[in-house]
mmCIF file of C-alpha atoms in Angstrom:
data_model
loop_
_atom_site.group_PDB
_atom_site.id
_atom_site.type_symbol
_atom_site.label_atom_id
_atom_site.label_comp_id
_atom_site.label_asym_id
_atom_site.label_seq_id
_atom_site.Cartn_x
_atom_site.Cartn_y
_atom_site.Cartn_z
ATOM 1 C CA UNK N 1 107.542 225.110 14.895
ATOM 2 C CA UNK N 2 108.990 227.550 17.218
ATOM 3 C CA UNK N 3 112.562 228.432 17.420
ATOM 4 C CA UNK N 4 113.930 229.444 20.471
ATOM 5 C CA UNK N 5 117.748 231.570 20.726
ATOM 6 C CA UNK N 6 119.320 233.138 23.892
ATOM 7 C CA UNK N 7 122.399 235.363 23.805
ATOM 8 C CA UNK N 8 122.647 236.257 27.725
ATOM 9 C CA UNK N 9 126.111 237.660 27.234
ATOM 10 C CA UNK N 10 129.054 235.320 28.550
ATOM 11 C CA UNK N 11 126.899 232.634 29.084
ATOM 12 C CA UNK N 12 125.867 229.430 27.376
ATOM 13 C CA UNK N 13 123.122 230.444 24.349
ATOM 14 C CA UNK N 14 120.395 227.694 23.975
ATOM 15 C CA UNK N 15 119.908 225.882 20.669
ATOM 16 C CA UNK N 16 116.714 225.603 18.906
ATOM 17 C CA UNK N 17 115.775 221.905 20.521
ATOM 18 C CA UNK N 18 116.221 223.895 24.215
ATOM 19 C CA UNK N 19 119.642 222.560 25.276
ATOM 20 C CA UNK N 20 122.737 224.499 25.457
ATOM 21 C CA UNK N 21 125.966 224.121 24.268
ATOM 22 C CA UNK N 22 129.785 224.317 26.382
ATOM 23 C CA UNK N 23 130.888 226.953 23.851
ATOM 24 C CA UNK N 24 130.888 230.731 25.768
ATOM 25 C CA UNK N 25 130.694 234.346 23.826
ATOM 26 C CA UNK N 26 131.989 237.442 24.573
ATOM 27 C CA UNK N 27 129.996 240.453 23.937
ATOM 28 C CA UNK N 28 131.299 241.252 20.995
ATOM 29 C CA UNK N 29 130.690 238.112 19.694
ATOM 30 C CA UNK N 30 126.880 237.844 21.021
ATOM 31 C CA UNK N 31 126.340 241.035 19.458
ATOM 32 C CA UNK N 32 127.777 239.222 15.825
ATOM 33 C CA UNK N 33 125.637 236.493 16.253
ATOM 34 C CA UNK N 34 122.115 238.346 17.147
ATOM 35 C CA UNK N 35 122.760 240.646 14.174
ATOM 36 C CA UNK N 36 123.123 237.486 11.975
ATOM 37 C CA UNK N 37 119.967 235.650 13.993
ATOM 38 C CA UNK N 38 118.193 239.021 14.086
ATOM 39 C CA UNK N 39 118.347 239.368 9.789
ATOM 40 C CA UNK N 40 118.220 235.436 9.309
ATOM 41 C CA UNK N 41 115.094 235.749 11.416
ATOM 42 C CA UNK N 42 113.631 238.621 9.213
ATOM 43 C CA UNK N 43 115.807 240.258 6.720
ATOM 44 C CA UNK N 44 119.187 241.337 6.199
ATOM 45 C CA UNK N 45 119.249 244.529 8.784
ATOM 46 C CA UNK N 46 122.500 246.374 10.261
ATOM 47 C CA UNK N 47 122.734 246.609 14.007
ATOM 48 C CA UNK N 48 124.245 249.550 16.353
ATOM 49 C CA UNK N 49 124.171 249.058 19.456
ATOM 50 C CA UNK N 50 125.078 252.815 20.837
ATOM 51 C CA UNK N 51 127.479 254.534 23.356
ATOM 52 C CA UNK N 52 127.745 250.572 25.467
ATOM 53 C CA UNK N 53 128.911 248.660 22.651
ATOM 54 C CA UNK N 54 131.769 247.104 24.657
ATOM 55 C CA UNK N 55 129.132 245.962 27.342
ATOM 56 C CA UNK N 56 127.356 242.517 27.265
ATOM 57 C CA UNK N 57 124.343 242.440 25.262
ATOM 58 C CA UNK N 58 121.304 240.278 26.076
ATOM 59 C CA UNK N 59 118.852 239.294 23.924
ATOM 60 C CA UNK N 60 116.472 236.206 23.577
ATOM 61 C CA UNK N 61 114.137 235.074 20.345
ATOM 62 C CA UNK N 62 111.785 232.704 19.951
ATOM 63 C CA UNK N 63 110.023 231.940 16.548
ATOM 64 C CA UNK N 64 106.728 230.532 15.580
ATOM 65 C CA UNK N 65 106.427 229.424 12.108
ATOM 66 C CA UNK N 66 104.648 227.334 9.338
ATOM 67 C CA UNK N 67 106.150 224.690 7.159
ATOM 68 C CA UNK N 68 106.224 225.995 3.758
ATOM 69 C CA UNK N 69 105.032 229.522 4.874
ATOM 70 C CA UNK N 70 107.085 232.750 4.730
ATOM 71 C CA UNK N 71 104.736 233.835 7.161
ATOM 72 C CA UNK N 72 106.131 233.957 10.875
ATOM 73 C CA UNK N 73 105.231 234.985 14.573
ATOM 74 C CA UNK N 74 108.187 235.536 16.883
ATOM 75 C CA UNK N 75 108.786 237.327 20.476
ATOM 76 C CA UNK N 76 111.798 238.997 20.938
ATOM 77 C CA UNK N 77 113.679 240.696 23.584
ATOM 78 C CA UNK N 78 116.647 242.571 23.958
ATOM 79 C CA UNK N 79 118.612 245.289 25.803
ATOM 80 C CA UNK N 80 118.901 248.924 23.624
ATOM 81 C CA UNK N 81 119.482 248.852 20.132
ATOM 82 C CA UNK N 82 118.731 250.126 16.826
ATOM 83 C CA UNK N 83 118.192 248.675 13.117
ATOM 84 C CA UNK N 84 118.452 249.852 9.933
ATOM 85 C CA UNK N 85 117.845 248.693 6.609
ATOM 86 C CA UNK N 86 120.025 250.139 3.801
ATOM 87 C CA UNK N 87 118.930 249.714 -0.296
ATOM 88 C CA UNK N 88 122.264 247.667 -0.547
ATOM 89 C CA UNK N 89 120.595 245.058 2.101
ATOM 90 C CA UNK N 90 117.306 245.333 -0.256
ATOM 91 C CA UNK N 91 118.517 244.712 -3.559
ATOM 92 C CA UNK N 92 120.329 241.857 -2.475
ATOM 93 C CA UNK N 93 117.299 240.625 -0.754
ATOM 94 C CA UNK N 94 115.131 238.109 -2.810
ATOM 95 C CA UNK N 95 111.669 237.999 -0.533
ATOM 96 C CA UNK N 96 110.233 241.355 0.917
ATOM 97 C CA UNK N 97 108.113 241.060 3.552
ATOM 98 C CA UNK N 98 106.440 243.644 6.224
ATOM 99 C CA UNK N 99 106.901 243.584 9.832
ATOM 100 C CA UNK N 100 104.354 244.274 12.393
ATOM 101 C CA UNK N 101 106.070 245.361 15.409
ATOM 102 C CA UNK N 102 104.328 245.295 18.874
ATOM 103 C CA UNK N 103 106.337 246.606 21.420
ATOM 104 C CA UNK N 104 105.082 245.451 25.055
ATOM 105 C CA UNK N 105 107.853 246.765 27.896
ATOM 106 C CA UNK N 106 109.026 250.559 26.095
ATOM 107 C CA UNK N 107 108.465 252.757 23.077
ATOM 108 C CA UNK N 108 110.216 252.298 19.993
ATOM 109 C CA UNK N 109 111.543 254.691 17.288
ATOM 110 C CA UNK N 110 110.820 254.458 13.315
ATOM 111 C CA UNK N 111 111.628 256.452 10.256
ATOM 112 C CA UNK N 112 110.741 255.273 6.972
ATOM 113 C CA UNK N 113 110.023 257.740 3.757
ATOM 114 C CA UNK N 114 111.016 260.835 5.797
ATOM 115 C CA UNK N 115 108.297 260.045 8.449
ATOM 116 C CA UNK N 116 109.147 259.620 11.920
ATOM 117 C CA UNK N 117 107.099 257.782 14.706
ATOM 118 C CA UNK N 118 107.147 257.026 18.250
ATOM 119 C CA UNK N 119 105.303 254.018 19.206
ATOM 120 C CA UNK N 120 104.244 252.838 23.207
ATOM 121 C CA UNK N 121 103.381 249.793 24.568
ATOM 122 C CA UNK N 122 99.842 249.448 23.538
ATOM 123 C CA UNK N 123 100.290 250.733 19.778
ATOM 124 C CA UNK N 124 102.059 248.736 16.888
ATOM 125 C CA UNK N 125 103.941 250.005 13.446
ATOM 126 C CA UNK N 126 104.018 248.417 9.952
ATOM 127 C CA UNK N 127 107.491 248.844 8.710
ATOM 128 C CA UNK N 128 108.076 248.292 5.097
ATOM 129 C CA UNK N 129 110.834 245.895 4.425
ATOM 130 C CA UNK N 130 111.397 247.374 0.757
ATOM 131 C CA UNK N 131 112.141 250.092 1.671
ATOM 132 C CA UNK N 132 115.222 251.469 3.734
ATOM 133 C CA UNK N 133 114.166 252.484 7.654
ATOM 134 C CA UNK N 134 115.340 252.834 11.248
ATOM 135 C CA UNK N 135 114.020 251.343 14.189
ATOM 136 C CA UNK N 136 115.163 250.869 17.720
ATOM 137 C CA UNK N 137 114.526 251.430 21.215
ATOM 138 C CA UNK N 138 116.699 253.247 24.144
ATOM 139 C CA UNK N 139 116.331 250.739 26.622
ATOM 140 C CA UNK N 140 115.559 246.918 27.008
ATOM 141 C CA UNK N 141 112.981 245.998 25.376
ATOM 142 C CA UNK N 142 110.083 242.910 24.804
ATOM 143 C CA UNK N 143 108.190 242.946 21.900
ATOM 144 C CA UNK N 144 105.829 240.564 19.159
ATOM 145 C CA UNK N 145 106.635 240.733 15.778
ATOM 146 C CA UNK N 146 104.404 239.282 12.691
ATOM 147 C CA UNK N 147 106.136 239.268 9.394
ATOM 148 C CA UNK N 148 104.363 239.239 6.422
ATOM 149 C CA UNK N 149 105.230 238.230 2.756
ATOM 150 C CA UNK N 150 104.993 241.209 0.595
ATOM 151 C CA UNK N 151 103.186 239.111 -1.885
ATOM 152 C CA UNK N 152 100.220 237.995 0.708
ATOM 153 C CA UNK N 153 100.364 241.423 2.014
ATOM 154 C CA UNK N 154 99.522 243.390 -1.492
ATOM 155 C CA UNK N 155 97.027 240.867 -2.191
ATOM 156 C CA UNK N 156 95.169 241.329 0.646
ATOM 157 C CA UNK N 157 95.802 245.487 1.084
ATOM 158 C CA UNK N 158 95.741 247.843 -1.480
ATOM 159 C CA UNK N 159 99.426 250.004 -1.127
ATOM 160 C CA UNK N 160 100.112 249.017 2.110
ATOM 161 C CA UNK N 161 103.025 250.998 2.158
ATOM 162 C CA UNK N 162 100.456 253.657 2.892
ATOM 163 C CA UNK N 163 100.839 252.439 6.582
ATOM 164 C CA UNK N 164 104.373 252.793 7.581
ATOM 165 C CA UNK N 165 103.565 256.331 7.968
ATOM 166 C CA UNK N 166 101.169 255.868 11.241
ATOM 167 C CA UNK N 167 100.883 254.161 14.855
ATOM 168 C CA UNK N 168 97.822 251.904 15.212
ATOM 169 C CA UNK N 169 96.118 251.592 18.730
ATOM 170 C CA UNK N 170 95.827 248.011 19.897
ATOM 171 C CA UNK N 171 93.815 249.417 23.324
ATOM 172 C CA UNK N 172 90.758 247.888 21.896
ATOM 173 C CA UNK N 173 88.630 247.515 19.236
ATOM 174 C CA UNK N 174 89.876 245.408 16.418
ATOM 175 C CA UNK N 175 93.731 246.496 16.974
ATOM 176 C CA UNK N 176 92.897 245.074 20.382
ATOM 177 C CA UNK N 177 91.840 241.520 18.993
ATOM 178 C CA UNK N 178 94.535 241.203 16.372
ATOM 179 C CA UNK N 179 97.574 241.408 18.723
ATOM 180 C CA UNK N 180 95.175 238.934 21.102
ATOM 181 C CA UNK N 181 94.989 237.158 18.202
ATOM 182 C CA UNK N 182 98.581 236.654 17.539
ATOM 183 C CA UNK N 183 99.372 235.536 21.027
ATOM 184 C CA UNK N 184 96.622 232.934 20.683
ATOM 185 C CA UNK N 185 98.566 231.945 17.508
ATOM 186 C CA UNK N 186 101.435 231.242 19.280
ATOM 187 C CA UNK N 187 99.778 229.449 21.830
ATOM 188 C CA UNK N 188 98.427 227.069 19.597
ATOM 189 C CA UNK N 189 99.875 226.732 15.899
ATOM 190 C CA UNK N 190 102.090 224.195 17.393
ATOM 191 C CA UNK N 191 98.627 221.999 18.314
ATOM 192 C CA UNK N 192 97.254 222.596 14.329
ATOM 193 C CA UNK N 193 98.101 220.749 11.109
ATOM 194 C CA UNK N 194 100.565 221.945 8.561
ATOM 195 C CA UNK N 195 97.548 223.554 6.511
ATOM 196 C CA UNK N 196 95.868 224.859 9.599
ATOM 197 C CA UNK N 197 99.035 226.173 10.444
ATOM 198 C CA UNK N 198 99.305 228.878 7.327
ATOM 199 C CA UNK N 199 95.733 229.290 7.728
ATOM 200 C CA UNK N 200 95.871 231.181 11.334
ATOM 201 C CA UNK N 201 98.884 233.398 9.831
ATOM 202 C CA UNK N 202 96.190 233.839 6.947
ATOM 203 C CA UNK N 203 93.278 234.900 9.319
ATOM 204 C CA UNK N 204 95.815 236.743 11.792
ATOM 205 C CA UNK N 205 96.546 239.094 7.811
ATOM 206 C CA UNK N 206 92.525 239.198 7.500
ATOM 207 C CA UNK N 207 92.558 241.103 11.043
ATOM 208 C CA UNK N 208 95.323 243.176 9.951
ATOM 209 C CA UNK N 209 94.064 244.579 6.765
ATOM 210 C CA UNK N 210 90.832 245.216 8.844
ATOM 211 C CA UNK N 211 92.648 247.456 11.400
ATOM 212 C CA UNK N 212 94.589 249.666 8.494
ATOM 213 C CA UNK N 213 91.517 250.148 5.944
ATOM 214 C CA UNK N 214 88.987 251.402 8.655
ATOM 215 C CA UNK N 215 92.246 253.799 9.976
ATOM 216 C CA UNK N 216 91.101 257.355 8.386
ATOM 217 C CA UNK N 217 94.670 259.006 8.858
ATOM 218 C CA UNK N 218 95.769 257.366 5.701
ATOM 219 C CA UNK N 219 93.639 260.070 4.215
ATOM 220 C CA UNK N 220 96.247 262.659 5.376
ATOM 221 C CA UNK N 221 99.397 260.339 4.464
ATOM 222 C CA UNK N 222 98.562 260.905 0.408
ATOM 223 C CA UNK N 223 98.860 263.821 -1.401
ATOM 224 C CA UNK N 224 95.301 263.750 -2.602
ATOM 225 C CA UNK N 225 92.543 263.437 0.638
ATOM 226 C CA UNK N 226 89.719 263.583 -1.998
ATOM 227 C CA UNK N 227 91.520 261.005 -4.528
ATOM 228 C CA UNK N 228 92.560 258.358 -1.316
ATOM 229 C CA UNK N 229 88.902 259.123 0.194
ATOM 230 C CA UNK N 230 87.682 257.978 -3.126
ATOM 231 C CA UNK N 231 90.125 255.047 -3.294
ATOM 232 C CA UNK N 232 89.289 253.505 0.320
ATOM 233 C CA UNK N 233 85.550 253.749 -0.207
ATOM 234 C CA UNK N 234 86.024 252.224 -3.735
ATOM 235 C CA UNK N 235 88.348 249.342 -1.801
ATOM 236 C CA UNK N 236 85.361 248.751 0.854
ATOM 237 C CA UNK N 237 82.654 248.789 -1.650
ATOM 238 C CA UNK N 238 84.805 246.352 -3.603
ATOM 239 C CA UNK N 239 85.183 243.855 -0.546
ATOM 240 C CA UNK N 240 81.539 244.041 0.249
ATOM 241 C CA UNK N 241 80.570 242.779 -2.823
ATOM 242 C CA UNK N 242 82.638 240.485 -3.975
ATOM 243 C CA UNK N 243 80.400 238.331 -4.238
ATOM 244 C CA UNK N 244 77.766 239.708 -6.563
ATOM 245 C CA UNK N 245 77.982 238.784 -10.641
ATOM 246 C CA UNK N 246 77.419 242.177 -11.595
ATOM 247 C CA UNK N 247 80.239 243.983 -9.832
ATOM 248 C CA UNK N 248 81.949 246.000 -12.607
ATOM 249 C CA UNK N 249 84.027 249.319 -12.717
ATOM 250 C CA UNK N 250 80.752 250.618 -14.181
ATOM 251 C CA UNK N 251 78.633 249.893 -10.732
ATOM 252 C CA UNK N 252 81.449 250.720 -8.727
ATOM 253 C CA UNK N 253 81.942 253.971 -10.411
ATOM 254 C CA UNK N 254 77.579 254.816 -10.260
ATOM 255 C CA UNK N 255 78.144 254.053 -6.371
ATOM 256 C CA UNK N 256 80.770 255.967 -5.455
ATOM 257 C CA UNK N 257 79.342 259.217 -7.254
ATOM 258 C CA UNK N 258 82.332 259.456 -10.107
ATOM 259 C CA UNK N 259 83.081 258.865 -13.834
ATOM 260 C CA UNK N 260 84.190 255.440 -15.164
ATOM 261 C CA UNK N 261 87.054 257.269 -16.401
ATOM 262 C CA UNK N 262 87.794 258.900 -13.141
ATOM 263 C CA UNK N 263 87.956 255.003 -11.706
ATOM 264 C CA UNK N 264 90.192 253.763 -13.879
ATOM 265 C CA UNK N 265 92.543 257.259 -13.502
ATOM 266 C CA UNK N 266 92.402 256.595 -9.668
ATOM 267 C CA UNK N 267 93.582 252.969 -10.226
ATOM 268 C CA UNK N 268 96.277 253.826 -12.475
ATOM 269 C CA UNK N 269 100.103 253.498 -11.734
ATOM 270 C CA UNK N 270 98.549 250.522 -8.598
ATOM 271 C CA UNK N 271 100.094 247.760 -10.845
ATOM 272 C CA UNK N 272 96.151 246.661 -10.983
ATOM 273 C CA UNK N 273 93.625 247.700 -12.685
ATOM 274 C CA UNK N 274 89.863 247.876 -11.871
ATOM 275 C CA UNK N 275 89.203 244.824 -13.207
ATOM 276 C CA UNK N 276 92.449 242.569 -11.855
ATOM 277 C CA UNK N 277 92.038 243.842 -8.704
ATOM 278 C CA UNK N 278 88.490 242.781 -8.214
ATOM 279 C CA UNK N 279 89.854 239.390 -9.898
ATOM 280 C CA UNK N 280 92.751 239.514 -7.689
ATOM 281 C CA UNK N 281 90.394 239.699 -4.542
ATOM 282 C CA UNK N 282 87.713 237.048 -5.768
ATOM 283 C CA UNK N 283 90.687 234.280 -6.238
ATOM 284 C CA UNK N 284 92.241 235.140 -3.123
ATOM 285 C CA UNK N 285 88.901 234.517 -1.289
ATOM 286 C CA UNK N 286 87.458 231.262 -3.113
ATOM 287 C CA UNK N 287 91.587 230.076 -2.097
ATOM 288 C CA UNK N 288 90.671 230.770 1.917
ATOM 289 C CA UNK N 289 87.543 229.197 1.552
ATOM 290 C CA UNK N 290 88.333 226.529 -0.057
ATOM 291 C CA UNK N 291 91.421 225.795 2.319
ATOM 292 C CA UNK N 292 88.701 225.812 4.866
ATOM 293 C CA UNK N 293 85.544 224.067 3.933
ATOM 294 C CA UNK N 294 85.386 220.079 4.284
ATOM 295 C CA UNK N 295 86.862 217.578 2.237
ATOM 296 C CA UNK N 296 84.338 217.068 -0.918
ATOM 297 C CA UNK N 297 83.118 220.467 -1.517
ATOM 298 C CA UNK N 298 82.455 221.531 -5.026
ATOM 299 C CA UNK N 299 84.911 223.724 -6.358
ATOM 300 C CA UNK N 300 82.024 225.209 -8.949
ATOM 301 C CA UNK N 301 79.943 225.827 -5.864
ATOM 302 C CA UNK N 302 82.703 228.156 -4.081
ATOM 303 C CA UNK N 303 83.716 229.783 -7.814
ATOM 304 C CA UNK N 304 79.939 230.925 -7.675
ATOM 305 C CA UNK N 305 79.778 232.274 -4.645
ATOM 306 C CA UNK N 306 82.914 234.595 -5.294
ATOM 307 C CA UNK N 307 81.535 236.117 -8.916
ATOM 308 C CA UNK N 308 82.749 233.928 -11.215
ATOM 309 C CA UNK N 309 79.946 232.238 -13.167
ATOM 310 C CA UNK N 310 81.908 230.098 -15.668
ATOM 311 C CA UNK N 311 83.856 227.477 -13.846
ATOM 312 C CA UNK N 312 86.475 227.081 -16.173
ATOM 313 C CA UNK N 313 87.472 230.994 -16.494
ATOM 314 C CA UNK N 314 87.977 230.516 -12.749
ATOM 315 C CA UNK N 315 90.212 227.726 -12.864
ATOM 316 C CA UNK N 316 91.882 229.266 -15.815
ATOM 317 C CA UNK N 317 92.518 232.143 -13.566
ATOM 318 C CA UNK N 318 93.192 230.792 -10.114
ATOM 319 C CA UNK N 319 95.824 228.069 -11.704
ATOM 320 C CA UNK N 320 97.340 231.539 -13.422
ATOM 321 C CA UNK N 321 97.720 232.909 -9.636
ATOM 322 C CA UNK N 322 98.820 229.795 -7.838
ATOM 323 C CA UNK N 323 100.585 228.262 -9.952
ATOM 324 C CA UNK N 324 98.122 225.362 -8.999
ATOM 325 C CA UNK N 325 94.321 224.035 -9.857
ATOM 326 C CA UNK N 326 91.657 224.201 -7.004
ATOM 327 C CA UNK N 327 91.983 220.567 -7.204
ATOM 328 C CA UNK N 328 95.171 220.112 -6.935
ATOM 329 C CA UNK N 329 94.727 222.384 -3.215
ATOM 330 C CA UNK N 330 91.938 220.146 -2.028
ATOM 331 C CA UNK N 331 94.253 217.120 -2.993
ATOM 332 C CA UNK N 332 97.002 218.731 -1.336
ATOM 333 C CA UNK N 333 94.992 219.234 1.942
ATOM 334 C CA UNK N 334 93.195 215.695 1.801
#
């Protein structure tokens, strides 16, 4: 459901159902209270608001998000302003997520891991919420932002943390269709179920991790180009076969043109290995499919098709990830 907040300085702010209350702000207070809707919104962030602190700040936010999901859409604007995020605010933070951050009106500034961007209308950033950064903009701003549970990020993209160090185009292309994507989300998660509601969020990821792995800069970003040029066509190879019974570190490692050993070395220190993260992928497939397919579809069926040929390793495994059976998601969505 979205939620909608409005701090236009002295005036009345709206409440989340669109009506206002008498009650009346000065700046100094509206800049208290978007700092606290700002991190409540996102994550615990500090706010400065430069040289015009003692002027009235303007700022509106409304929020599009998915019952039960820690997955949200929102579109925020603001005068100047800048954010940071300090290891204090991250310990003390129980759920890291990522934020994709569109800006639509003016560029925006970003340091994170002693990289520095500048990003223009027309371009988005991933910004890491694990790790401390800075972000801002010089003058008023208007911007989408997609956040992103770590969890559901890492499962879908291998080190995405690789990608707070870069700008991605959304001219065209596929960076073109996700951020059309996400406004059509907005337009219309409102109009879906509570299931169909995590699943755009889901598909708006899918595009996502499509833009980042076919990005070649990460190459540069590592401090290995032949060991991440290795990695990315051993993730794409991966993806594109999925499918097939007979994927194995051994078949990856005779298509990519390396030693088994050297596959397992490359994988090492990922928090997977070869094998898990194949797994890893396989579950988190036959779970989108099967959140998608038509009351009454065979659970062995959709294990099958995703590389698992004995149905009850799969549902060993896929109750180990979720927490939950397959069945107990199609009775959940029935």
């Amino acid at each position: 459901m979205p939620v909608a907040a409005k701090l236009p300085g002295c005036a009345r702010p709206a409440r989340a159902d669109g009506g206002t209350r008498p009650d009346t702000w000065s700046s100094s207070n509206s800049q208290d209270r978007w700092t606290q809707i700002i991190s409540d919104t996102y994550f615990p962030l500090t706010l400065n608001y430069g040289a015009h602190a003692e002027d009235v700040f303007q700022g509106t936010l409304r929020v599009w998000k998915a019952a039960g999901s820690d997955y949200s859409l929102s579109r925020l604007s603001s005068d100047r302003a800048e954010y940071s995020r300090s290891r204090s605010q991250i310990s003390e933070d129980s759920q890291a997520s990522f934020l994709v951050t569109i800006p639509l009106r003016a560029k925006v500034f970003f340091s994170q891991q002693g990289r520095s961007l500048s990003c223009p209308p027309g371009h988005f950033i991933v910004e890491q919420g694990g790790a401390p950064y800075r972000f801002g903009y010089e003058s008023p701003n208007d911007m989408w932002v997609f956040k992103v549970p770590e969890e559901s990020m890492k499962s879908r993209i291998r080190r995405p943390e690789r990608y707070s160090q870069h700008c991605f185009s959304a001219h065209e292309g596929i960076g073109c269709a996700f951020v059309e994507f996400l406004k059509i989300c907005s337009q219309h998660v409102n109009d879906c179920s509570v299931q169909d509601q995590g699943r755009l969020f889901e598909q708006a990821l899918n595009m996502l991790s499509m833009v980042l792995e076919q990005d070649e800069r990460v190459l540069n970003s590592d401090q290995s180009h032949l060991k991440t040029a290795h990695l990315m066509r051993i993730e794409r190879y991966i993806s594109a076969n999925l499918g097939a019974p007979e994927l194995s570190p051994a078949r990856i490692a005779h298509f990519c043109g390396i030693s088994l050993r050297y596959l397992h070395k490359l994988f090492a220190g990922s928090g997977y290995t070869v094998g898990e993260w194949i797994r890893a992928q396989r579950l988190e497939a036959a779970h989108r499919e099967l959140e998608s397919l038509p009351l009454g579809v065979n659970i062995g069926e959709v294990a099958y098709r995703w590389g698992f040929s004995d149905q009850a390793q799969f549902s060993r495994a896929f109750r180990k990830r979720f927490d939950y059976s397959a069945s107990e998601l199609l009775d959940r969505l029935a």
